[in-house]
Every structure is written in C-alpha cells, then in structure tokens.
Amino acid sequence: MDKGRVLLAVTGFHPQRWHELLSTEREVVTEPDGPADPSIAYAVVWKQRPNLLSRLPNLKVIFSIGAGVDHIFADQTIPDVPIVRVVADNLSRHMTEYIVWRVLDHHRQGLLFRGQQAKKVWREPTQRTAEDVSVGIMGLGNLGRAAASALHALGFRLNGWSRREQKMEGVTTFHGEAGLIPFLNATDILVVLLPLTPATRGIVNHSLLKHLRKRNALGGSVLINAGRGRLQKDADILRALDDGTLKEASLDVFEVEPLPKTSPLWGHPKVFVTPHAAATSDPNHLVPIMLRQMNAFERGEKLENVVDREAGY
Ligand code: NDP
Ligand code: OXD
C-alpha cells in the first residue's frame, strides 16, 4: 500500500507542531484538493469543520487529536471508517496530576487556607485523614483508572462507576443505571471522567448531586469535572453550591467553552476554574503514535484504540 496523504483538520488552535511532526513521514495538507480529493487516506482532527471528511472518497482512518471523540461526532456526516482516539501514558499522567492536585486541594482545605492567608489568620484546623474520604470516579476508563490508582496509593477510599462491569484492585466498582445511586451514596468527592455521549449528556445535574454523601469527613460533598462540559448543567452546579448540596467544586470543562465572562462560575468563592487544561494533547508524544499506527495499518495490522461507534466513545 502507498503511503497515504494526511489531512490535518483542526479548528480552535494553530496545529503547527502537529504539521511539522506528521510531515516527517507523510505528505500533509490542511485542505483537500478539490471537492472530492482521492489522495487523502488519513484525517487527523480536532473539531473539524462539518461536511469536510465526507468529501474524501478514499479516507481510511480518522485520528482524534484528543481522548474524547464527541468533537468528531458533532459532525453528523462523518464517513463510516475507523476512528482512533488518544490513549497515551503522557496524557494519562497529566490527567492524574490534575485529579490528584484537585482532590488533595479539597481534602487539605486549600480554600480555607487561601482565605486565612488573605486575612493573615494563623489558625490550624483539624487535619483530615485520606482513609476517611471516599473518592468516586465516574468513568473508570484509561484516565479514570490511572487517577484511581494514584489516589489509592495516597490512602483514599475509591469507588468507580462504568457502563459495563469492571474490576480494579483497591476500587469498589459499580456499573450501569442500577449501580449509579449506590455509587453516589458512597462517594464524598465525585470525579467525572466520562466521555460525552447521548447517554451521558447532562448527567451531572442537581438531582444526581443530591445523592452524594454529605455527612462525611470533609463536611460536605465535592465535585471535580475534567471530562466534558456538556456532561454537566452549569446552572445546577451553581444551585447545588448555593443550597449546600455541594461544598466545593473544581471545574476544568464547561457547557460553553471558553467559559463566558458573564458566567457566575468565574467569581464563585467555592469554585476553582481551569480552562479545559487538565490534560493537553502533546504532539511530541502523540504524533509518533499516530504515525506508527498508519504504518502498521498499511502493513495490514490491526488499529489500536478504535472507537465503538455505537457506544459513542
Ligand atoms: P475511556 O473510553 O477509556 O473510558 C470511559 C469510561 O467511561 C469507561 O469506564 C466507560 O465504561 C465509562 N462510560 C462511558 N459511557 C458510560 C455510561 N453511559 N455510563 C457509565 N459509564 C460510562 O475514556 P478515557 O478515560 O480515555 O477519557 C475519558 C474522557 O476524558 C474523554 O472522553 C474526554 O471527554 C475527557 N478528557 C478530558 C481532558 C481534559 O483536558 N479535560 C483530556 C482528555 C480527556 P466502560 O468501562 O464500561 O466502557
Ligand atoms: C481530550 C481533551 O479529549 O483534551 O483529549 O479534551
């Protein structure tokens, strides 16, 4: 098989480094040649323009620049070719760092200490013990498992929720609709690492948050969402914070991104905001994996990390 050309189809950022690295082995274009370009075999995409991929008659594989693929499915016309997503140690490590950082900040009372420092208050609160705090991870996939294992090593109690039954040492697992409420009832800090699919859209809402365990060592429940913004209802999170359903939240993702300047989440005293920056796709680590997969595919080998279209992730 010839070395197929690559279409690099990205919106929202300048993919210069991706272009440079892909070009070390492949001819790369950012626009198809004409209305039905037959020369393109692969598309490397992040939020590609709609109706772009459907115009490529010889497209063989779509590579997502992210672990999530909802940005690809946002275009209803994508052709029926395999979609490969990002699974990489580098990305998992970055996400684990973010989750451990946020869990520890809530556990070690970062909000309280920042407030005390602002007022020059010298007061030592009762120190909590990780063994008394349970972290529940919604989405026990590549990223959820990596975070769970780091938190387990720090002594936290771990729960995990997934679509299908999963097992993991040191983690009490729950799955499916029937497992959701028991999972929430046993959780003090909820970490959301789900993909955005028709089944998960809007799942993090007020009625879900009400099921978290409030009488706990933290003095309330905490939400950390680093999955996708449209998993949550921003207004419900605000309501939950204001009526005591939630004590604090760390949010990396939002229903609308960038988070509008008018959003009350920016200035909310109990909310820690990051700009969808929990785990950024690094071309230096990810392009070699993509090129390796293209070469393997052309030798007739199986692609890895192919998305299940029916499940949507
Ligand atoms: P995986 O596909 O490896 O894992 C997804 C997990 O979610 C699986 O455990 C899966 O269950 C579970 N799940 C999916 N649908 C449902 C459902 N309907 N009910 C219950 N559980 C469900 O994904 P990753 O761990 O690699 O990534 C997770 C998400 O993190 C990405 O989709 C992306 O949206 C987000 N992300 C965010 C980043 C950021 O910077 N903020 C960076 C990277 C990713 P099962 O095990 O049964 O399949
Ligand atoms: C991803 C992301 O899906 O960065 O990888 O959001």
GROMACS .gro file of C-alpha atoms in nm, residues 34-300:
model
  267
   34GLY     CA    1  -1.090   1.995  -0.484
   35PRO     CA    2  -1.440   1.883  -0.390
   36ALA     CA    3  -1.367   1.505  -0.378
   37ASP     CA    4  -0.996   1.465  -0.313
   38PRO     CA    5  -0.900   1.098  -0.372
   39SER     CA    6  -0.542   1.135  -0.242
   40ILE     CA    7  -0.618   1.156   0.132
   41ALA     CA    8  -0.608   0.832   0.332
   42TYR     CA    9  -0.597   0.969   0.688
   43ALA     CA   10  -0.751   1.261   0.873
   44VAL     CA   11  -0.602   1.392   1.197
   45VAL     CA   12  -0.873   1.606   1.351
   46TRP     CA   13  -0.985   1.829   1.635
   47LYS     CA   14  -1.332   1.984   1.591
   48GLN     CA   15  -1.308   1.952   1.214
   49ARG     CA   16  -1.538   2.166   1.001
   50PRO     CA   17  -1.867   1.988   0.923
   51ASN     CA   18  -1.904   1.809   0.586
   52LEU     CA   19  -1.527   1.804   0.533
   53LEU     CA   20  -1.448   1.435   0.588
   54SER     CA   21  -1.749   1.313   0.392
   55ARG     CA   22  -1.589   1.458   0.078
   56LEU     CA   23  -1.287   1.226   0.089
   57PRO     CA   24  -1.365   0.911  -0.115
   58ASN     CA   25  -1.053   0.719  -0.008
   59LEU     CA   26  -1.039   0.813   0.359
   60LYS     CA   27  -0.929   0.506   0.555
   61VAL     CA   28  -0.889   0.619   0.918
   62ILE     CA   29  -0.977   0.924   1.130
   63PHE     CA   30  -0.737   1.002   1.416
   64SER     CA   31  -0.871   1.214   1.701
   65ILE     CA   32  -0.624   1.461   1.850
   66GLY     CA   33  -0.794   1.403   2.187
   67ALA     CA   34  -0.902   1.112   2.403
   68GLY     CA   35  -1.260   1.232   2.363
   69VAL     CA   36  -1.430   1.197   2.024
   70ASP     CA   37  -1.751   1.394   2.077
   71HIS     CA   38  -1.590   1.673   1.874
   72ILE     CA   39  -1.583   1.436   1.574
   73PHE     CA   40  -1.938   1.309   1.617
   74ALA     CA   41  -2.063   1.669   1.632
   75ASP     CA   42  -2.049   1.640   1.250
   76GLN     CA   43  -2.336   1.407   1.152
   77THR     CA   44  -2.182   1.338   0.810
   78ILE     CA   45  -1.858   1.166   0.910
   79PRO     CA   46  -1.785   0.864   0.690
   80ASP     CA   47  -1.801   0.509   0.821
   81VAL     CA   48  -1.427   0.450   0.868
   82PRO     CA   49  -1.246   0.357   1.192
   83ILE     CA   50  -1.191   0.639   1.440
   84VAL     CA   51  -0.879   0.608   1.653
   85ARG     CA   52  -0.862   0.807   1.977
   86VAL     CA   53  -0.575   0.908   2.202
   87VAL     CA   54  -0.461   0.662   2.464
   88ALA     CA   55  -0.115   0.759   2.585
   89ASP     CA   56   0.082   0.743   2.908
   90ASN     CA   57   0.174   1.109   2.879
   91LEU     CA   58  -0.193   1.215   2.864
   92SER     CA   59  -0.291   0.981   3.149
   93ARG     CA   60  -0.012   1.119   3.367
   94HIS     CA   61  -0.124   1.477   3.306
   95MET     CA   62  -0.482   1.389   3.392
   96THR     CA   63  -0.372   1.201   3.702
   97GLU     CA   64  -0.171   1.503   3.816
   98TYR     CA   65  -0.476   1.726   3.771
   99ILE     CA   66  -0.712   1.490   3.958
  100VAL     CA   67  -0.466   1.427   4.244
  101TRP     CA   68  -0.399   1.803   4.269
  102ARG     CA   69  -0.768   1.889   4.290
  103VAL     CA   70  -0.858   1.602   4.528
  104LEU     CA   71  -0.571   1.699   4.760
  105ASP     CA   72  -0.662   2.067   4.749
  106HIS     CA   73  -1.020   1.992   4.857
  107HIS     CA   74  -0.906   1.731   5.110
  108ARG     CA   75  -0.632   1.954   5.259
  109GLN     CA   76  -0.866   2.258   5.277
  110GLY     CA   77  -0.696   2.476   5.017
  111LEU     CA   78  -0.995   2.711   5.010
  112LEU     CA   79  -0.983   2.765   5.385
  113PHE     CA   80  -0.607   2.829   5.389
  114ARG     CA   81  -0.620   3.071   5.093
  115GLY     CA   82  -0.892   3.262   5.279
  116GLN     CA   83  -0.688   3.264   5.601
  117GLN     CA   84  -0.376   3.383   5.421
  118ALA     CA   85  -0.570   3.670   5.260
  119LYS     CA   86  -0.668   3.782   5.613
  120LYS     CA   87  -0.333   3.692   5.776
  121VAL     CA   88  -0.506   3.443   6.005
  122TRP     CA   89  -0.284   3.186   6.186
  123ARG     CA   90  -0.520   2.901   6.278
  124GLU     CA   91  -0.465   2.530   6.244
  125PRO     CA   92  -0.782   2.333   6.164
  126THR     CA   93  -0.832   1.965   6.245
  127GLN     CA   94  -0.639   1.763   5.994
  128ARG     CA   95  -0.831   1.506   5.789
  129THR     CA   96  -0.718   1.155   5.705
  130ALA     CA   97  -0.736   1.023   5.347
  131GLU     CA   98  -0.865   0.686   5.471
  132ASP     CA   99  -1.179   0.867   5.592
  133VAL     CA  100  -1.253   1.017   5.249
  134SER     CA  101  -1.401   0.828   4.956
  135VAL     CA  102  -1.340   0.943   4.601
  136GLY     CA  103  -1.586   0.820   4.338
  137ILE     CA  104  -1.467   0.817   3.980
  138MET     CA  105  -1.739   0.832   3.714
  139GLY     CA  106  -1.579   0.675   3.410
  140LEU     CA  107  -1.335   0.400   3.501
  141GLY     CA  108  -1.155   0.401   3.165
  142ASN     CA  109  -0.792   0.476   3.083
  143LEU     CA  110  -0.787   0.810   3.260
  144GLY     CA  111  -1.017   0.713   3.546
  145ARG     CA  112  -0.812   0.404   3.627
  146ALA     CA  113  -0.483   0.593   3.623
  147ALA     CA  114  -0.623   0.856   3.861
  148ALA     CA  115  -0.781   0.588   4.084
  149SER     CA  116  -0.455   0.404   4.125
  150ALA     CA  117  -0.263   0.722   4.224
  151LEU     CA  118  -0.535   0.819   4.474
  152HIS     CA  119  -0.542   0.468   4.616
  153ALA     CA  120  -0.168   0.491   4.677
  154LEU     CA  121  -0.233   0.808   4.880
  155GLY     CA  122  -0.474   0.619   5.104
  156PHE     CA  123  -0.812   0.744   4.978
  157ARG     CA  124  -1.103   0.504   4.955
  158LEU     CA  125  -1.200   0.457   4.592
  159ASN     CA  126  -1.529   0.387   4.412
  160GLY     CA  127  -1.564   0.360   4.037
  161TRP     CA  128  -1.865   0.371   3.805
  162SER     CA  129  -1.867   0.246   3.446
  163ARG     CA  130  -2.112   0.137   3.176
  164ARG     CA  131  -2.012  -0.230   3.187
  165GLU     CA  132  -1.894  -0.425   3.487
  166GLN     CA  133  -1.526  -0.351   3.561
  167LYS     CA  134  -1.290  -0.478   3.827
  168MET     CA  135  -0.995  -0.294   3.975
  169GLU     CA  136  -0.787  -0.377   4.281
  170GLY     CA  137  -0.848  -0.133   4.565
  171VAL     CA  138  -1.159   0.013   4.398
  172THR     CA  139  -1.520  -0.071   4.482
  173THR     CA  140  -1.686  -0.086   4.144
  174PHE     CA  141  -2.041  -0.012   4.034
  175HIS     CA  142  -2.187  -0.011   3.687
  176GLY     CA  143  -2.489   0.081   3.482
  177GLU     CA  144  -2.804   0.258   3.588
  178ALA     CA  145  -2.860   0.021   3.881
  179GLY     CA  146  -2.516   0.097   4.022
  180LEU     CA  147  -2.534   0.474   3.997
  181ILE     CA  148  -2.719   0.570   4.317
  182PRO     CA  149  -2.528   0.321   4.538
  183PHE     CA  150  -2.204   0.460   4.386
  184LEU     CA  151  -2.305   0.820   4.463
  185ASN     CA  152  -2.428   0.733   4.814
  186ALA     CA  153  -2.080   0.600   4.895
  187THR     CA  154  -1.892   0.898   4.746
  188ASP     CA  155  -1.763   1.219   4.914
  189ILE     CA  156  -1.558   1.360   4.624
  190LEU     CA  157  -1.708   1.294   4.279
  191VAL     CA  158  -1.455   1.292   3.995
  192VAL     CA  159  -1.612   1.299   3.647
  193LEU     CA  160  -1.405   1.142   3.371
  194LEU     CA  161  -1.682   1.023   3.142
  195PRO     CA  162  -1.693   1.069   2.767
  196LEU     CA  163  -1.973   1.286   2.625
  197THR     CA  164  -2.225   1.060   2.452
  198PRO     CA  165  -2.604   1.068   2.411
  199ALA     CA  166  -2.623   0.854   2.728
  200THR     CA  167  -2.407   1.083   2.944
  201ARG     CA  168  -2.507   1.433   2.828
  202GLY     CA  169  -2.632   1.640   3.123
  203ILE     CA  170  -2.583   1.354   3.370
  204VAL     CA  171  -2.413   1.578   3.630
  205ASN     CA  172  -2.723   1.768   3.737
  206HIS     CA  173  -2.880   1.873   4.065
  207SER     CA  174  -3.073   1.552   4.119
  208LEU     CA  175  -2.758   1.343   4.072
  209LEU     CA  176  -2.552   1.562   4.305
  210LYS     CA  177  -2.817   1.526   4.578
  211HIS     CA  178  -2.721   1.157   4.610
  212LEU     CA  179  -2.361   1.225   4.711
  213ARG     CA  180  -2.271   1.157   5.074
  214LYS     CA  181  -2.288   1.486   5.258
  215ARG     CA  182  -2.223   1.375   5.615
  216ASN     CA  183  -1.858   1.297   5.575
  217ALA     CA  184  -1.509   1.386   5.693
  218LEU     CA  185  -1.499   1.685   5.454
  219GLY     CA  186  -1.816   1.839   5.590
  220GLY     CA  187  -1.989   1.821   5.251
  221SER     CA  188  -1.959   1.681   4.901
  222VAL     CA  189  -1.721   1.795   4.632
  223LEU     CA  190  -1.739   1.781   4.251
  224ILE     CA  191  -1.442   1.764   4.016
  225ASN     CA  192  -1.525   1.755   3.643
  226ALA     CA  193  -1.244   1.706   3.393
  227GLY     CA  194  -1.448   1.502   3.143
  228ARG     CA  195  -1.662   1.725   2.926
  229GLY     CA  196  -1.861   2.039   2.998
  230ARG     CA  197  -2.184   1.916   2.848
  231LEU     CA  198  -2.189   1.626   3.093
  232GLN     CA  199  -2.288   1.889   3.349
  233LYS     CA  200  -2.553   2.156   3.388
  234ASP     CA  201  -2.361   2.468   3.493
  235ALA     CA  202  -2.676   2.621   3.646
  236ASP     CA  203  -2.740   2.308   3.854
  237ILE     CA  204  -2.386   2.318   3.991
  238LEU     CA  205  -2.433   2.680   4.098
  239ARG     CA  206  -2.763   2.590   4.260
  240ALA     CA  207  -2.606   2.291   4.435
  241LEU     CA  208  -2.323   2.509   4.570
  242ASP     CA  209  -2.564   2.774   4.688
  243ASP     CA  210  -2.810   2.536   4.860
  244GLY     CA  211  -2.538   2.326   5.029
  245THR     CA  212  -2.580   2.015   4.811
  246LEU     CA  213  -2.217   2.074   4.714
  247LYS     CA  214  -1.947   2.217   4.936
  248GLU     CA  215  -1.690   2.299   4.668
  249ALA     CA  216  -1.613   2.226   4.303
  250SER     CA  217  -1.317   2.214   4.066
  251LEU     CA  218  -1.423   2.251   3.705
  252ASP     CA  219  -1.196   2.215   3.404
  253VAL     CA  220  -1.478   2.189   3.150
  254PHE     CA  221  -1.800   2.385   3.091
  255GLU     CA  222  -2.120   2.372   2.890
  256VAL     CA  223  -1.987   2.656   2.675
  257GLU     CA  224  -1.611   2.697   2.618
  258PRO     CA  225  -1.441   2.933   2.659
  259LEU     CA  226  -1.646   2.992   2.974
  260PRO     CA  227  -1.836   3.317   2.903
  261LYS     CA  228  -1.706   3.615   3.102
  262THR     CA  229  -2.060   3.660   3.234
  263SER     CA  230  -2.068   3.316   3.398
  264PRO     CA  231  -2.105   3.335   3.779
  265LEU     CA  232  -1.875   3.030   3.799
  266TRP     CA  233  -1.572   3.257   3.737
  267GLY     CA  234  -1.617   3.451   4.057
  268HIS     CA  235  -1.784   3.189   4.276
  269PRO     CA  236  -1.591   3.160   4.604
  270LYS     CA  237  -1.633   2.782   4.619
  271VAL     CA  238  -1.533   2.709   4.260
  272PHE     CA  239  -1.186   2.650   4.117
  273VAL     CA  240  -1.181   2.710   3.739
  274THR     CA  241  -0.924   2.586   3.486
  275PRO     CA  242  -0.963   2.642   3.108
  276HIS     CA  243  -1.001   2.283   2.977
  277ALA     CA  244  -0.635   2.234   3.062
  278ALA     CA  245  -0.636   1.918   3.274
  279ALA     CA  246  -0.452   1.709   3.013
  280THR     CA  247  -0.345   1.870   2.690
  281SER     CA  248  -0.262   1.658   2.385
  282ASP     CA  249   0.109   1.692   2.322
  283PRO     CA  250   0.208   1.639   1.956
  284ASN     CA  251   0.561   1.538   2.056
  285HIS     CA  252   0.416   1.233   2.229
  286LEU     CA  253   0.109   1.169   2.017
  287VAL     CA  254   0.225   1.212   1.656
  288PRO     CA  255   0.477   0.924   1.677
  289ILE     CA  256   0.191   0.700   1.799
  290MET     CA  257  -0.029   0.812   1.507
  291LEU     CA  258   0.248   0.758   1.251
  292ARG     CA  259   0.321   0.416   1.396
  293GLN     CA  260  -0.047   0.325   1.361
  294MET     CA  261  -0.060   0.448   0.999
  295ASN     CA  262   0.244   0.237   0.911
  296ALA     CA  263   0.105  -0.068   1.090
  297PHE     CA  264  -0.231  -0.024   0.916
  298GLU     CA  265  -0.057  -0.018   0.577
  299ARG     CA  266   0.119  -0.344   0.667
  300GLY     CA  267  -0.225  -0.493   0.726
   0.00000   0.00000   0.00000
